[in-house]
Short mmCIF file of C-alpha atoms and ligand atoms in Angstrom, two decimals:
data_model
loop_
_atom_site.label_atom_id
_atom_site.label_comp_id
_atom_site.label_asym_id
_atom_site.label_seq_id
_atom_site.Cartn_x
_atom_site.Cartn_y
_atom_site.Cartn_z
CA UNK A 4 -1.72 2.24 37.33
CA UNK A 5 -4.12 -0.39 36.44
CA UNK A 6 -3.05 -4.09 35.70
CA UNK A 7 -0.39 -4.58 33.40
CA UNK A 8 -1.79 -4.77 29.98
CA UNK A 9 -0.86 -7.01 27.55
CA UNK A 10 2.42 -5.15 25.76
CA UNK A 11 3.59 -3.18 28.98
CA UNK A 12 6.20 -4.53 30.43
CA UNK A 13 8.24 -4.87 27.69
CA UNK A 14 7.35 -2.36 24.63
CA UNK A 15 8.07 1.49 25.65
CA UNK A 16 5.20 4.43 25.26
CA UNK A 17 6.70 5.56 22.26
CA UNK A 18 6.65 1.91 20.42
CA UNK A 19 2.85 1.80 21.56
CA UNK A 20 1.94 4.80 19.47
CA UNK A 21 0.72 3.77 15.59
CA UNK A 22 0.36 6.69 13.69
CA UNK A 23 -2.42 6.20 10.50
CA UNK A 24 -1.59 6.84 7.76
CA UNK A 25 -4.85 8.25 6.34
CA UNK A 26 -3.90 10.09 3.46
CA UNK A 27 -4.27 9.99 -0.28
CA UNK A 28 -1.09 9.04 -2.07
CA UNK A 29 2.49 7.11 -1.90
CA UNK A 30 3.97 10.35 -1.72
CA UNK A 31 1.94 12.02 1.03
CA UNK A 32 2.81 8.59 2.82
CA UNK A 33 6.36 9.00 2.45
CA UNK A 34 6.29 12.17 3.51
CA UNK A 35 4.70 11.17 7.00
CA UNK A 36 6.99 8.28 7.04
CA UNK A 37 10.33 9.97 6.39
CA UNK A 38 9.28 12.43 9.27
CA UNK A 39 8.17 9.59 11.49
CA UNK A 40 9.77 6.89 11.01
CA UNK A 41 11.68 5.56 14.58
CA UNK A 42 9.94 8.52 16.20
CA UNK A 43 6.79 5.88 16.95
CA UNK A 44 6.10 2.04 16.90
CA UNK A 45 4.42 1.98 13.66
CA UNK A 46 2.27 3.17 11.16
CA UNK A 47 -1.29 1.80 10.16
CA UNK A 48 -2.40 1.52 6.72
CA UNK A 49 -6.21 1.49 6.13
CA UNK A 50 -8.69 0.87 3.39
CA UNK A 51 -7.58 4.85 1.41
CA UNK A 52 -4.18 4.18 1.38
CA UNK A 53 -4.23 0.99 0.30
CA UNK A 54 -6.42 1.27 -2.02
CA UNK A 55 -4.80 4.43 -3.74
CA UNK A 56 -1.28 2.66 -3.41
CA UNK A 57 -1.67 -0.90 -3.32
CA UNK A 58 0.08 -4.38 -1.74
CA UNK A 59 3.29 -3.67 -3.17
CA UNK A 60 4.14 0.12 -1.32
CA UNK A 61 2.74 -2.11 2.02
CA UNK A 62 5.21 -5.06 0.94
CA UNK A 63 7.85 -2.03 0.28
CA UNK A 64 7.81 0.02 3.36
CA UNK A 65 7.32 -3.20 5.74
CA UNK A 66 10.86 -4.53 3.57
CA UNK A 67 12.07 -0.71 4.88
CA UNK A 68 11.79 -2.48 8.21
CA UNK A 69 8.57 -0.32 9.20
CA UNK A 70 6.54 -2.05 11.21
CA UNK A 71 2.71 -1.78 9.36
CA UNK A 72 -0.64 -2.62 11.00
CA UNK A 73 -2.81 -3.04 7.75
CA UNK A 74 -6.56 -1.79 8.99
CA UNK A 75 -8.50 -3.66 5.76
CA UNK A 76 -10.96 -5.35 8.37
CA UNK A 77 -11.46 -8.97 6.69
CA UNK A 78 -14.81 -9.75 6.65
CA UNK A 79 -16.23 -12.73 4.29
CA UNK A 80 -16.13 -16.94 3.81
CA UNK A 81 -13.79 -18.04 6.12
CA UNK A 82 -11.59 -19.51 3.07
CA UNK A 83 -11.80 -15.74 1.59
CA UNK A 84 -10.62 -14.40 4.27
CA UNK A 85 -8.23 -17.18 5.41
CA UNK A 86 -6.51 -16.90 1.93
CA UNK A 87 -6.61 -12.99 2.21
CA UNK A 88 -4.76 -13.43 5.42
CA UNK A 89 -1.51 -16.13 4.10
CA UNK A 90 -1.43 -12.91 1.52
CA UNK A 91 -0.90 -10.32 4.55
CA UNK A 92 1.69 -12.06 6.13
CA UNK A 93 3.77 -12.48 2.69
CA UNK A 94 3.60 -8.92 2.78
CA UNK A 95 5.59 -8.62 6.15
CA UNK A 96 3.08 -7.02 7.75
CA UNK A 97 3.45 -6.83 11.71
CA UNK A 98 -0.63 -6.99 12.32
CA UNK A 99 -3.88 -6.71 10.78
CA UNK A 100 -7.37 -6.95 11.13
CA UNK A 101 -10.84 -8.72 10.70
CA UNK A 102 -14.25 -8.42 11.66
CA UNK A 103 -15.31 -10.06 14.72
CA UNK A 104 -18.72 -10.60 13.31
CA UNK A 105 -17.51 -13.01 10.64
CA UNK A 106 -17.68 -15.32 13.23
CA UNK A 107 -15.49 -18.05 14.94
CA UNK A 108 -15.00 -20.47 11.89
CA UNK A 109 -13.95 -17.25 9.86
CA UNK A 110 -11.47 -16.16 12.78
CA UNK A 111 -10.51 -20.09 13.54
CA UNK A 112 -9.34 -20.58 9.75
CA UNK A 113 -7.65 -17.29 9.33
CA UNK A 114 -5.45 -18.05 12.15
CA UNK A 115 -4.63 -21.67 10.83
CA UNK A 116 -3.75 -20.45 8.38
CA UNK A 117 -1.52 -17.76 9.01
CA UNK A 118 0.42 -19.84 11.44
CA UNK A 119 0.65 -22.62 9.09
CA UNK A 120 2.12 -20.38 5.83
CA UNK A 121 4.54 -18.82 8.51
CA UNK A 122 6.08 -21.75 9.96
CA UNK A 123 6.31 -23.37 6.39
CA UNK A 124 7.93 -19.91 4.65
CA UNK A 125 9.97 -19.07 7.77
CA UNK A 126 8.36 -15.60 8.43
CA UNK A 127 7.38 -13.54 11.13
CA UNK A 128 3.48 -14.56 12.45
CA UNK A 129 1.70 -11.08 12.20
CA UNK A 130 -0.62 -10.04 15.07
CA UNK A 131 -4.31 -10.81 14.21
CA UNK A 132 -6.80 -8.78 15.93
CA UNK A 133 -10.53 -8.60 15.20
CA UNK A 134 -12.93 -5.24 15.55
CA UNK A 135 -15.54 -5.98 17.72
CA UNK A 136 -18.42 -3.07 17.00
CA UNK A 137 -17.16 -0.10 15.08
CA UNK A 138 -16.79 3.11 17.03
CA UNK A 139 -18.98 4.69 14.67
CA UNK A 140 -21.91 2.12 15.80
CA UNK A 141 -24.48 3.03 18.12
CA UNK A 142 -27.80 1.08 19.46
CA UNK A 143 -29.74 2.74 16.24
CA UNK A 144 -27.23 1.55 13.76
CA UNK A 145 -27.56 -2.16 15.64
CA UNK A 146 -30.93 -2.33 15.21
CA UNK A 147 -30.92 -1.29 11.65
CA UNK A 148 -29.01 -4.40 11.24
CA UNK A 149 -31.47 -6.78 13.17
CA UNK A 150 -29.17 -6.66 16.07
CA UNK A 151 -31.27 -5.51 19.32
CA UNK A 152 -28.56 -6.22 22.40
CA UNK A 153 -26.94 -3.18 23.71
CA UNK A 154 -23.76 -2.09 22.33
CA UNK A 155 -21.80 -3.14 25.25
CA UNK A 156 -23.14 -6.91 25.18
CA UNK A 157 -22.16 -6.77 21.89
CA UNK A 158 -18.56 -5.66 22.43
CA UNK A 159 -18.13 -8.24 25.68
CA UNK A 160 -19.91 -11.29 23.46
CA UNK A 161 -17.31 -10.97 20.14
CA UNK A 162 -14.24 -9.83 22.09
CA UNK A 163 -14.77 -13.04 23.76
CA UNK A 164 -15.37 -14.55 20.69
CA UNK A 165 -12.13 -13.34 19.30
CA UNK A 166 -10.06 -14.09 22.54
CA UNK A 167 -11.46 -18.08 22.15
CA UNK A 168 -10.68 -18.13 18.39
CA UNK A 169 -7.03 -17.61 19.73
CA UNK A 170 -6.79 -14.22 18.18
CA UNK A 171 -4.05 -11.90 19.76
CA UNK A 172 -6.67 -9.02 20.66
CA UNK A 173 -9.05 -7.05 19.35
CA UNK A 174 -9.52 -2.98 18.46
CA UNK A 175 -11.79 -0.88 20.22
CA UNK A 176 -13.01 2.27 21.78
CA UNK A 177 -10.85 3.11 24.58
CA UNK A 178 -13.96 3.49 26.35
CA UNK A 179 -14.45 -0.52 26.02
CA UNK A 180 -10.90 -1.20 27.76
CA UNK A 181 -12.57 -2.07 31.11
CA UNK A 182 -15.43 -4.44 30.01
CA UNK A 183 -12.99 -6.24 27.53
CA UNK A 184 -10.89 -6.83 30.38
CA UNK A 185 -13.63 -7.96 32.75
CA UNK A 186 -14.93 -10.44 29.90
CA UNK A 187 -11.52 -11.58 28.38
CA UNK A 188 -9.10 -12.92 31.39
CA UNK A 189 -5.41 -13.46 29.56
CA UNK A 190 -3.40 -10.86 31.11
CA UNK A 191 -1.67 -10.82 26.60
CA UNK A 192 -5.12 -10.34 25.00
CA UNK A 193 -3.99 -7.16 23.01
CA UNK A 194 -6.27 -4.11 23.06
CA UNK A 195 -5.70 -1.95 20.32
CA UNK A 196 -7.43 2.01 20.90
CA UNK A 197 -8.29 4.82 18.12
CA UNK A 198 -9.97 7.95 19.20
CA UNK A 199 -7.09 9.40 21.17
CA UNK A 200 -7.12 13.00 21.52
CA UNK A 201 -4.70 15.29 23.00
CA UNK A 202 -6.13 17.85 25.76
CA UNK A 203 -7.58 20.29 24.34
CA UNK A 204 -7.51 18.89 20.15
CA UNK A 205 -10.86 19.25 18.21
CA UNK A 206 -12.21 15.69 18.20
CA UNK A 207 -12.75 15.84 14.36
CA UNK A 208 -15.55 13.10 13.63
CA UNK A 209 -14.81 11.12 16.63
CA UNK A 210 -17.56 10.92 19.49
CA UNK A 211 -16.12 9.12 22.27
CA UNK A 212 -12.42 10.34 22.67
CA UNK A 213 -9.96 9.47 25.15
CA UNK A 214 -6.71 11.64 25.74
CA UNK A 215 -3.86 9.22 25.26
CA UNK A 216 -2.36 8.96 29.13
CA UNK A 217 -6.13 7.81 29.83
CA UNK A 218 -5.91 5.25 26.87
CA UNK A 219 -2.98 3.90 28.61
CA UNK A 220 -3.93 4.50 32.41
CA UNK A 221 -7.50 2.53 31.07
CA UNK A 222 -5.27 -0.16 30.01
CA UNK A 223 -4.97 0.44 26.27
CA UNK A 224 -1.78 -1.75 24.70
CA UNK A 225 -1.41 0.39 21.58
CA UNK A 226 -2.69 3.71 20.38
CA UNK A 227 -3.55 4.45 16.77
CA UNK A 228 -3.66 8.41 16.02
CA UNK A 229 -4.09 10.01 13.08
CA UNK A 230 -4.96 13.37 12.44
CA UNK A 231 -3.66 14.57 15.83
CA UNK A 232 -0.26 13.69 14.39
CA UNK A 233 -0.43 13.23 10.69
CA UNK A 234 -1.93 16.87 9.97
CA UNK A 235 0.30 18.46 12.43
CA UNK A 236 2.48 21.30 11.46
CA UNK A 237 5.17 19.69 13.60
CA UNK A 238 4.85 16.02 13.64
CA UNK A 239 7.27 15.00 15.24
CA UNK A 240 6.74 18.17 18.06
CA UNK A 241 3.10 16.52 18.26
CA UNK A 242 4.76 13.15 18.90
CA UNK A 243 6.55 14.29 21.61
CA UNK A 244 4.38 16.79 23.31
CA UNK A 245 2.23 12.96 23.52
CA UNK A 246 4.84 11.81 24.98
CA UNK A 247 5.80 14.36 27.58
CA UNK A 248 2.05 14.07 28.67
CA UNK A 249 2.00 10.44 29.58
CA UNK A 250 5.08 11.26 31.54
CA UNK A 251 7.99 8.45 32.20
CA UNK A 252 6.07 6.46 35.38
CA UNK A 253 4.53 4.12 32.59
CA UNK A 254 7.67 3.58 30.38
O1 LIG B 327 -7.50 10.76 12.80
P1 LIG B 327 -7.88 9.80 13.89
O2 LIG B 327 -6.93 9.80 15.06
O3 LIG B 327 -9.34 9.92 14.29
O4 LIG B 327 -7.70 8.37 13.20
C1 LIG B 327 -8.09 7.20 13.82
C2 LIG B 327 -7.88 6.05 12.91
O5 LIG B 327 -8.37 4.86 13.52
C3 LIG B 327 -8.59 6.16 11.56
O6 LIG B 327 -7.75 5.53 10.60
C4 LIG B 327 -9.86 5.37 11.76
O7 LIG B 327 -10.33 4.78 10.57
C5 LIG B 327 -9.38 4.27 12.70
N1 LIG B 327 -10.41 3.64 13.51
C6 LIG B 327 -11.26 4.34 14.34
N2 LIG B 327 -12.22 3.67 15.06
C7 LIG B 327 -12.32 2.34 14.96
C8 LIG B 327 -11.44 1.62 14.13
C9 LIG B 327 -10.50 2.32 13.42
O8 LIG B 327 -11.17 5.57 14.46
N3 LIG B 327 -13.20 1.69 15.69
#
């Protein structure tokens, strides 16, 4: 195995496994949850979801004691996005996300802030992690946006970013696990991986998959999978069968 990464001494495989919760409605969530719930570490709630359900199913499942990583990748004026943030920790939300590329103030203020609301309401601090490039970027889409360094300067330059804005890590290709741990040195900085496929799964619209043992051999803290799981005939058989393939030396 490689170094230890961030979560794994202490959290087992089958807490490091977020299952997304990419479907349409409060009852197709519940569905997944009922089935899931204490079969994995927790569930992820994106932009659909959220969206179609709203704050107070997040504030009502996290209540339930689930623990919810809510995927709405923050991205605008640092006190936008500060204030957005004191919001997502009132929900009880164990993590969420922002954009790396709203830079260091934006990061810098949202983490004030959250520790400050915590401390003074007596909650839980949620995890903050920041998306470096999206997985669906390539060198093309960079340059349409006036950025001309290669993708994996870009990766290295705002996971560092993140890591000195004293964020807790960042999510990213599994693919990236090696050069954000050559750039970012503390042994905690959280790396958070989607695209995990299981050997021999279609890879649906994802281009650079991983399988989930070499997620976590790579050094990958968490793993968020979705459709692998979530459109499953047996969920909880997929769970497991995930399980059974990362086998019990990394427990
Ligand atoms: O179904 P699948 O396992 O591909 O789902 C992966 C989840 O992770 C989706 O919710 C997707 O939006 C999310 N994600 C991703 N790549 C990123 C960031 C998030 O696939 N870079």
């Amino acid at each position: 195995m490689t170094e230890p990464a961030a979560v794994k001494q202490t959290v087992s495989v089958r807490e490091r496994i977020i299952v997304a919760l990419d479907v349409e409605n409060v009852a197709a969530a519940r569905d997944v949850l009922e089935e899931l719930r204490g079969e994995v570490g927790a569930f992820k709630i994106g932009l659909q979801l959220f969206t179609a359900a709203g704050a107070a199913f997040v504030r009502e499942v996290a209540e339930s004691g689930v623990k919810i990583f809510l995927d709405l990748k923050f991205h605008d004026i640092p006190n936008t996005v500060a204030s957005a943030a004191v919001e997502a920790a009132r929900l009880g939300v164990w993590m969420f996300n922002v954009h790396a590329l709203g830079g260091a103030e934006m990061m810098r203020r949202t983490v004030d802030a959250v520790n400050e609301v915590c401390e003074r309401e007596n909650r839980t601090r949620p995890k903050v992690i920041a998306v470096t490039v999206l997985t669906s970027s390539n060198a093309e889409t960079l340059t349409e946006v006036g950025i001309e360094s290669p993708v994996e300067n870009e990766v290295s330059r705002l996971a560092k970013l993140t890591a000195d804005n004293r964020l807790d890590g960042v999510v990213a290709s599994p693919h990236e696990i090696g050069l954000i741990r050559e750039t970012v040195a503390a042994k905690d900085f959280m790396i958070v991986t989607p695209g995990i496929r299981p050997i021999n799964a279609t890879n649906d619209d994802q281009k650079r998959v991983m399988t989930s043992a070499e997620a976590i051999a790579a050094g990958s803290d968490y793993l968020v999978i979705g459709r692998p799981i979530v459109q499953a005939k047996d969920r909880v058989g997929a769970v497991n069968e995930i399980l059974s393939n990362l086998g019990s030396d990394i427990q």
